[in-house]
Amino acid sequence: MIKKKHIVFLTGAGMSAESGISTFRDSNGLWENHAIEDVATFEAFERDKELVLEFYNARRKQLFEVEPNEGHNLIAGLEQDYQVSIITQNVDDLHERAGNKSILHLHGELRKVRSTVDERLVYYWEKDVNVGDKCEKKSQLRPHIVWFGEAVPAMNEAIEIVNSAEIVVVIGTSLQVYPAASLMDYAQPSAKIFYIDPKPSISSSGTVTVLSLTASEGMRELIENYL
Ligand code: OAD
């Protein structure tokens, strides 16, 4: 059997922008309307559980109103000819719904919650999370989200995946949040690296080809002219 090439996608909020989900740092992005320290830290959760739960409840509800966009679908279509791995900073489930099989969520998942006393107790959750919703050890449930100041447990696995890729495609991220932003540095020197973003934060170089396009436009261009 011929071994399929391994293509790895590193996706950020811009991947889901064409589905109608706001990014974080664009104008009118989520962090323009909510302060990170009010909704995306454990301290914020301890201070005002209702506010933090409401922020993530609203975002979880939005998942039922959006669909994968053409960019997600084009990535899913590559499973035919490639070994496809996705490492996403996104907490939505649009790569799953587009049909990809190997998806690692670096920053957690909106459709899961976990215990506040035992991080191994993770549960699928589709409705709102309220103050008083408890895990089996009777502690308050929290969103299964990596908040600022918290470790990124999937990072080592992500590094191994990037390190084994022949092609790395970065899509829709401002490359501002570490450690996620450092992942493309772990690509093999022989790997081809592409970065698709309408407002890219780096320029093309000997190692990276930048396509200044939206996720769907960039995926079309990548498939037509580079793969
Ligand atoms: P940002 O909001 O920082 O960056 C979004 C990127 O998407 C920008 O570079 C935009 O130019 C680009 N973009 C906008 N529209 C696009 C489109 N239609 N197609 C492709 N790209 C588009 O989002 P991230 O880099 O994902 O973490 O942010 C990283 C992390 O910061 C998030 O995972 C989140 C946030 O705080 C947590 O909540 C833990």
mmCIF file of C-alpha atoms and ligand atoms in Angstrom:
data_model
loop_
_atom_site.group_PDB
_atom_site.id
_atom_site.type_symbol
_atom_site.label_atom_id
_atom_site.label_comp_id
_atom_site.label_asym_id
_atom_site.label_seq_id
_atom_site.Cartn_x
_atom_site.Cartn_y
_atom_site.Cartn_z
ATOM 1 C CA MET A 1 0.000 0.000 0.000
ATOM 2 C CA ILE A 2 1.340 3.476 -0.831
ATOM 3 C CA LYS A 3 1.744 5.593 2.290
ATOM 4 C CA LYS A 4 -0.353 8.742 2.095
ATOM 5 C CA LYS A 5 1.383 12.088 2.707
ATOM 6 C CA HIS A 6 0.738 13.533 6.150
ATOM 7 C CA ILE A 7 -0.818 17.002 5.986
ATOM 8 C CA VAL A 8 -1.377 18.900 9.229
ATOM 9 C CA PHE A 9 -3.707 21.886 9.608
ATOM 10 C CA LEU A 10 -3.178 24.350 12.455
ATOM 11 C CA THR A 11 -6.393 26.332 12.656
ATOM 12 C CA GLY A 12 -7.490 29.400 14.572
ATOM 13 C CA ALA A 13 -10.607 31.537 14.890
ATOM 14 C CA GLY A 14 -10.393 32.768 11.269
ATOM 15 C CA MET A 15 -11.159 29.204 10.123
ATOM 16 C CA SER A 16 -14.687 29.556 11.477
ATOM 17 C CA ALA A 17 -15.204 33.247 10.584
ATOM 18 C CA GLU A 18 -17.015 32.431 7.336
ATOM 19 C CA SER A 19 -19.405 30.255 9.365
ATOM 20 C CA GLY A 20 -20.390 33.382 11.328
ATOM 21 C CA ILE A 21 -18.376 32.834 14.514
ATOM 22 C CA SER A 22 -16.524 35.964 15.659
ATOM 23 C CA THR A 23 -12.747 35.885 15.926
ATOM 24 C CA PHE A 24 -11.052 37.253 19.058
ATOM 25 C CA ARG A 25 -8.787 40.059 17.913
ATOM 26 C CA ASP A 26 -10.350 41.446 14.707
ATOM 27 C CA SER A 27 -12.362 44.657 15.053
ATOM 28 C CA ASN A 28 -15.613 43.760 16.842
ATOM 29 C CA GLY A 29 -13.946 40.484 17.888
ATOM 30 C CA LEU A 30 -14.790 38.753 21.149
ATOM 31 C CA TRP A 31 -11.957 40.389 23.102
ATOM 32 C CA GLU A 32 -13.091 43.852 22.022
ATOM 33 C CA ASN A 33 -16.447 43.276 23.686
ATOM 34 C CA HIS A 34 -15.344 41.231 26.706
ATOM 35 C CA ALA A 35 -12.192 41.662 28.769
ATOM 36 C CA ILE A 36 -10.118 38.482 28.897
ATOM 37 C CA GLU A 37 -9.641 38.934 32.634
ATOM 38 C CA ASP A 38 -13.434 39.061 33.145
ATOM 39 C CA VAL A 39 -14.346 35.846 31.318
ATOM 40 C CA ALA A 40 -11.318 33.747 30.385
ATOM 41 C CA THR A 41 -9.321 33.085 33.542
ATOM 42 C CA PHE A 42 -9.891 30.778 36.498
ATOM 43 C CA GLU A 43 -9.795 33.816 38.781
ATOM 44 C CA ALA A 44 -12.686 35.344 36.820
ATOM 45 C CA PHE A 45 -14.635 32.098 37.259
ATOM 46 C CA GLU A 46 -14.018 32.112 41.009
ATOM 47 C CA ARG A 47 -15.055 35.765 41.223
ATOM 48 C CA ASP A 48 -18.219 35.624 39.096
ATOM 49 C CA LYS A 49 -19.264 32.134 37.991
ATOM 50 C CA GLU A 50 -22.522 33.307 36.457
ATOM 51 C CA LEU A 51 -20.835 35.829 34.158
ATOM 52 C CA VAL A 52 -18.240 33.345 32.939
ATOM 53 C CA LEU A 53 -20.743 30.510 32.488
ATOM 54 C CA GLU A 54 -23.072 32.857 30.598
ATOM 55 C CA PHE A 55 -20.256 33.865 28.200
ATOM 56 C CA TYR A 56 -19.576 30.220 27.301
ATOM 57 C CA ASN A 57 -23.273 29.252 27.352
ATOM 58 C CA ALA A 58 -23.907 31.868 24.661
ATOM 59 C CA ARG A 59 -21.092 30.522 22.573
ATOM 60 C CA ARG A 60 -22.220 26.902 23.033
ATOM 61 C CA LYS A 61 -25.758 27.876 21.930
ATOM 62 C CA GLN A 62 -24.341 29.520 18.818
ATOM 63 C CA LEU A 63 -22.940 26.156 17.683
ATOM 64 C CA PHE A 64 -26.485 25.058 16.913
ATOM 65 C CA GLU A 65 -26.935 28.014 14.538
ATOM 66 C CA VAL A 66 -23.774 27.651 12.456
ATOM 67 C CA GLU A 67 -22.479 25.176 9.894
ATOM 68 C CA PRO A 68 -19.025 24.213 8.637
ATOM 69 C CA ASN A 69 -17.967 26.500 5.770
ATOM 70 C CA GLU A 70 -16.373 25.641 2.446
ATOM 71 C CA GLY A 71 -12.912 25.814 4.029
ATOM 72 C CA HIS A 72 -13.781 23.131 6.594
ATOM 73 C CA ASN A 73 -15.371 21.014 3.873
ATOM 74 C CA LEU A 74 -12.354 21.259 1.566
ATOM 75 C CA ILE A 75 -10.081 20.126 4.416
ATOM 76 C CA ALA A 76 -12.402 17.175 5.097
ATOM 77 C CA GLY A 77 -12.292 16.256 1.402
ATOM 78 C CA LEU A 78 -8.506 15.857 1.582
ATOM 79 C CA GLU A 79 -8.957 12.751 3.758
ATOM 80 C CA GLN A 80 -9.366 10.836 0.466
ATOM 81 C CA ASP A 81 -5.779 11.378 -0.624
ATOM 82 C CA TYR A 82 -3.868 12.414 2.505
ATOM 83 C CA GLN A 83 -3.395 11.454 6.096
ATOM 84 C CA VAL A 84 -5.014 14.573 7.572
ATOM 85 C CA SER A 85 -4.447 15.795 11.143
ATOM 86 C CA ILE A 86 -6.058 18.913 12.537
ATOM 87 C CA ILE A 87 -4.718 20.799 15.514
ATOM 88 C CA THR A 88 -7.132 23.564 16.319
ATOM 89 C CA GLN A 89 -7.187 26.441 18.770
ATOM 90 C CA ASN A 90 -10.936 26.590 18.165
ATOM 91 C CA VAL A 91 -13.424 25.380 20.735
ATOM 92 C CA ASP A 92 -16.233 24.872 18.209
ATOM 93 C CA ASP A 93 -17.014 21.500 16.612
ATOM 94 C CA LEU A 94 -17.013 22.540 12.950
ATOM 95 C CA HIS A 95 -14.061 20.360 11.885
ATOM 96 C CA GLU A 96 -15.826 17.349 13.434
ATOM 97 C CA ARG A 97 -19.067 18.207 11.668
ATOM 98 C CA ALA A 98 -17.257 18.631 8.338
ATOM 99 C CA GLY A 99 -16.129 15.016 8.721
ATOM 100 C CA ASN A 100 -12.458 15.103 9.714
ATOM 101 C CA LYS A 101 -11.336 12.176 11.843
ATOM 102 C CA SER A 102 -8.175 13.303 13.636
ATOM 103 C CA ILE A 103 -8.760 16.555 15.524
ATOM 104 C CA LEU A 104 -6.825 17.784 18.531
ATOM 105 C CA HIS A 105 -8.336 20.724 20.419
ATOM 106 C CA LEU A 106 -5.526 22.717 22.029
ATOM 107 C CA HIS A 107 -7.789 25.135 23.901
ATOM 108 C CA GLY A 108 -10.654 22.799 24.838
ATOM 109 C CA GLU A 109 -14.161 22.216 23.527
ATOM 110 C CA LEU A 110 -17.437 24.073 24.067
ATOM 111 C CA ARG A 111 -19.406 20.821 23.978
ATOM 112 C CA LYS A 112 -17.605 19.446 27.020
ATOM 113 C CA VAL A 113 -17.473 20.457 30.682
ATOM 114 C CA ARG A 114 -15.298 19.253 33.477
ATOM 115 C CA SER A 115 -15.021 18.994 37.222
ATOM 116 C CA THR A 116 -13.302 21.734 39.199
ATOM 117 C CA VAL A 117 -11.737 19.220 41.603
ATOM 118 C CA ASP A 118 -10.634 16.476 39.205
ATOM 119 C CA GLU A 119 -9.691 17.559 35.667
ATOM 120 C CA ARG A 120 -9.982 13.948 34.425
ATOM 121 C CA LEU A 121 -13.748 14.105 34.919
ATOM 122 C CA VAL A 122 -14.839 15.475 31.535
ATOM 123 C CA TYR A 123 -18.436 15.199 30.287
ATOM 124 C CA TYR A 124 -20.210 15.870 26.973
ATOM 125 C CA TRP A 125 -22.574 18.793 27.541
ATOM 126 C CA GLU A 126 -24.933 20.469 25.084
ATOM 127 C CA LYS A 127 -27.187 22.614 27.267
ATOM 128 C CA ASP A 128 -26.318 25.596 29.462
ATOM 129 C CA VAL A 129 -24.007 25.116 32.433
ATOM 130 C CA ASN A 130 -25.415 26.770 35.565
ATOM 131 C CA VAL A 131 -24.128 27.539 39.006
ATOM 132 C CA GLY A 132 -25.020 24.394 40.989
ATOM 133 C CA ASP A 133 -24.374 21.902 38.149
ATOM 134 C CA LYS A 134 -21.999 19.412 39.757
ATOM 135 C CA CYS A 135 -19.637 16.618 38.762
ATOM 136 C CA GLU A 136 -19.856 13.138 40.292
ATOM 137 C CA LYS A 137 -17.534 14.338 43.074
ATOM 138 C CA LYS A 138 -20.024 17.110 43.860
ATOM 139 C CA SER A 139 -17.896 20.035 42.689
ATOM 140 C CA GLN A 140 -19.128 22.814 40.389
ATOM 141 C CA LEU A 141 -18.739 22.076 36.663
ATOM 142 C CA ARG A 142 -16.715 24.474 34.515
ATOM 143 C CA PRO A 143 -16.356 24.834 30.727
ATOM 144 C CA HIS A 144 -13.756 22.460 29.255
ATOM 145 C CA ILE A 145 -11.728 25.435 28.046
ATOM 146 C CA VAL A 146 -8.056 26.266 28.542
ATOM 147 C CA TRP A 147 -8.156 29.679 30.179
ATOM 148 C CA PHE A 148 -5.365 32.244 30.179
ATOM 149 C CA GLY A 149 -2.721 31.271 32.702
ATOM 150 C CA GLU A 150 -3.575 27.545 32.420
ATOM 151 C CA ALA A 151 -1.373 24.853 30.882
ATOM 152 C CA VAL A 152 -2.086 23.452 27.415
ATOM 153 C CA PRO A 153 -2.116 19.697 28.107
ATOM 154 C CA ALA A 154 -2.303 18.680 24.429
ATOM 155 C CA MET A 155 0.846 20.604 23.483
ATOM 156 C CA ASN A 156 3.291 17.663 23.484
ATOM 157 C CA GLU A 157 1.000 15.562 21.347
ATOM 158 C CA ALA A 158 0.588 18.530 18.985
ATOM 159 C CA ILE A 159 4.354 18.951 18.646
ATOM 160 C CA GLU A 160 4.736 15.272 17.706
ATOM 161 C CA ILE A 161 2.017 15.562 15.074
ATOM 162 C CA VAL A 162 3.578 18.675 13.491
ATOM 163 C CA ASN A 163 6.991 17.040 13.602
ATOM 164 C CA SER A 164 5.736 14.102 11.539
ATOM 165 C CA ALA A 165 4.082 16.211 8.809
ATOM 166 C CA GLU A 166 5.190 16.597 5.220
ATOM 167 C CA ILE A 167 2.890 19.589 4.719
ATOM 168 C CA VAL A 168 1.778 22.084 7.392
ATOM 169 C CA VAL A 169 -1.064 24.530 6.685
ATOM 170 C CA VAL A 170 -1.762 27.296 9.201
ATOM 171 C CA ILE A 171 -5.184 28.941 8.780
ATOM 172 C CA GLY A 172 -6.859 31.971 10.367
ATOM 173 C CA THR A 173 -4.755 32.679 13.420
ATOM 174 C CA SER A 174 -3.081 35.904 14.511
ATOM 175 C CA LEU A 175 -0.186 33.847 15.963
ATOM 176 C CA GLN A 176 -0.391 35.881 19.172
ATOM 177 C CA VAL A 177 -1.158 33.196 21.726
ATOM 178 C CA TYR A 178 1.609 30.913 22.938
ATOM 179 C CA PRO A 179 2.396 28.064 23.069
ATOM 180 C CA ALA A 180 0.029 27.412 20.115
ATOM 181 C CA ALA A 181 1.721 30.074 17.966
ATOM 182 C CA SER A 182 5.064 28.278 18.213
ATOM 183 C CA LEU A 183 3.783 25.013 16.746
ATOM 184 C CA MET A 184 4.872 25.565 13.155
ATOM 185 C CA ASP A 185 8.471 25.886 14.407
ATOM 186 C CA TYR A 186 8.378 22.139 15.088
ATOM 187 C CA ALA A 187 7.899 21.245 11.418
ATOM 188 C CA GLN A 188 10.679 19.276 9.747
ATOM 189 C CA PRO A 189 13.042 21.475 7.681
ATOM 190 C CA SER A 190 11.864 19.528 4.616
ATOM 191 C CA ALA A 191 8.164 20.185 5.313
ATOM 192 C CA LYS A 192 6.240 22.607 3.114
ATOM 193 C CA ILE A 193 4.519 25.289 5.220
ATOM 194 C CA PHE A 194 1.580 27.462 4.109
ATOM 195 C CA TYR A 195 -0.217 30.216 6.048
ATOM 196 C CA ILE A 196 -3.684 31.285 4.917
ATOM 197 C CA ASP A 197 -5.058 34.498 6.461
ATOM 198 C CA PRO A 198 -6.544 37.662 4.891
ATOM 199 C CA LYS A 199 -4.426 39.768 7.311
ATOM 200 C CA PRO A 200 -1.387 37.551 7.831
ATOM 201 C CA SER A 201 0.893 38.410 10.725
ATOM 202 C CA ILE A 202 4.037 37.126 8.987
ATOM 203 C CA SER A 203 5.264 37.460 5.386
ATOM 204 C CA SER A 204 6.327 34.800 2.923
ATOM 205 C CA SER A 205 9.877 33.577 3.452
ATOM 206 C CA GLY A 206 12.081 30.703 2.352
ATOM 207 C CA THR A 207 10.149 28.414 4.664
ATOM 208 C CA VAL A 208 6.569 29.725 4.634
ATOM 209 C CA THR A 209 4.283 30.512 1.691
ATOM 210 C CA VAL A 210 1.682 33.074 2.742
ATOM 211 C CA LEU A 211 -1.690 33.187 0.973
ATOM 212 C CA SER A 212 -3.467 36.424 1.940
ATOM 213 C CA LEU A 213 -6.956 35.010 1.520
ATOM 214 C CA THR A 214 -9.901 33.868 3.609
ATOM 215 C CA ALA A 215 -10.005 30.247 4.749
ATOM 216 C CA SER A 216 -12.266 29.080 1.924
ATOM 217 C CA GLU A 217 -10.498 31.098 -0.795
ATOM 218 C CA GLY A 218 -7.117 29.992 0.522
ATOM 219 C CA MET A 219 -8.110 26.320 0.621
ATOM 220 C CA ARG A 220 -9.305 26.512 -2.983
ATOM 221 C CA GLU A 221 -6.023 28.145 -4.013
ATOM 222 C CA LEU A 222 -3.963 25.621 -2.039
ATOM 223 C CA ILE A 223 -5.706 22.637 -3.620
ATOM 224 C CA GLU A 224 -5.634 24.060 -7.152
ATOM 225 C CA ASN A 225 -2.075 25.328 -7.225
ATOM 226 C CA TYR A 226 0.057 23.912 -4.436
ATOM 227 C CA LEU A 227 -0.983 20.339 -3.491
HETATM 228 P P1 OAD B 1 -7.483 35.807 16.601
HETATM 229 O O1 OAD B 1 -8.801 36.485 16.739
HETATM 230 O O2 OAD B 1 -6.354 36.287 17.402
HETATM 231 O O3 OAD B 1 -7.036 35.851 15.086
HETATM 232 C C1 OAD B 1 -7.950 35.550 14.067
HETATM 233 C C2 OAD B 1 -7.220 35.538 12.742
HETATM 234 O O4 OAD B 1 -8.169 35.139 11.762
HETATM 235 C C3 OAD B 1 -6.655 36.892 12.315
HETATM 236 O O5 OAD B 1 -5.315 36.742 11.886
HETATM 237 C C4 OAD B 1 -7.576 37.297 11.149
HETATM 238 O O6 OAD B 1 -6.884 38.040 10.143
HETATM 239 C C5 OAD B 1 -7.986 35.940 10.616
HETATM 240 N N1 OAD B 1 -9.244 35.923 9.848
HETATM 241 C C6 OAD B 1 -10.311 36.756 9.926
HETATM 242 N N2 OAD B 1 -11.255 36.397 9.031
HETATM 243 C C7 OAD B 1 -10.781 35.297 8.391
HETATM 244 C C8 OAD B 1 -11.284 34.442 7.358
HETATM 245 N N3 OAD B 1 -12.496 34.651 6.808
HETATM 246 N N4 OAD B 1 -10.514 33.405 6.949
HETATM 247 C C9 OAD B 1 -9.292 33.188 7.498
HETATM 248 N N5 OAD B 1 -8.778 33.962 8.456
HETATM 249 C C10 OAD B 1 -9.498 34.999 8.911
HETATM 250 O O7 OAD B 1 -7.769 34.242 16.837
HETATM 251 P P2 OAD B 1 -6.746 33.087 17.188
HETATM 252 O O8 OAD B 1 -5.408 33.331 16.607
HETATM 253 O O9 OAD B 1 -7.427 31.788 16.896
HETATM 254 O O10 OAD B 1 -7.899 31.220 23.189
HETATM 255 O O11 OAD B 1 -6.666 33.246 18.757
HETATM 256 C C11 OAD B 1 -5.913 32.352 19.507
HETATM 257 C C12 OAD B 1 -6.523 32.155 20.864
HETATM 258 O O12 OAD B 1 -6.736 33.419 21.495
HETATM 259 C C13 OAD B 1 -7.887 31.527 20.845
HETATM 260 O O13 OAD B 1 -7.848 30.118 20.763
HETATM 261 C C14 OAD B 1 -8.488 31.970 22.130
HETATM 262 C C15 OAD B 1 -8.043 33.419 22.122
HETATM 263 O O14 OAD B 1 -7.909 34.017 23.324
HETATM 264 C C16 OAD B 1 -8.611 30.927 24.288
HETATM 265 O O15 OAD B 1 -9.739 31.329 24.479
HETATM 266 C C17 OAD B 1 -7.878 30.083 25.275
#
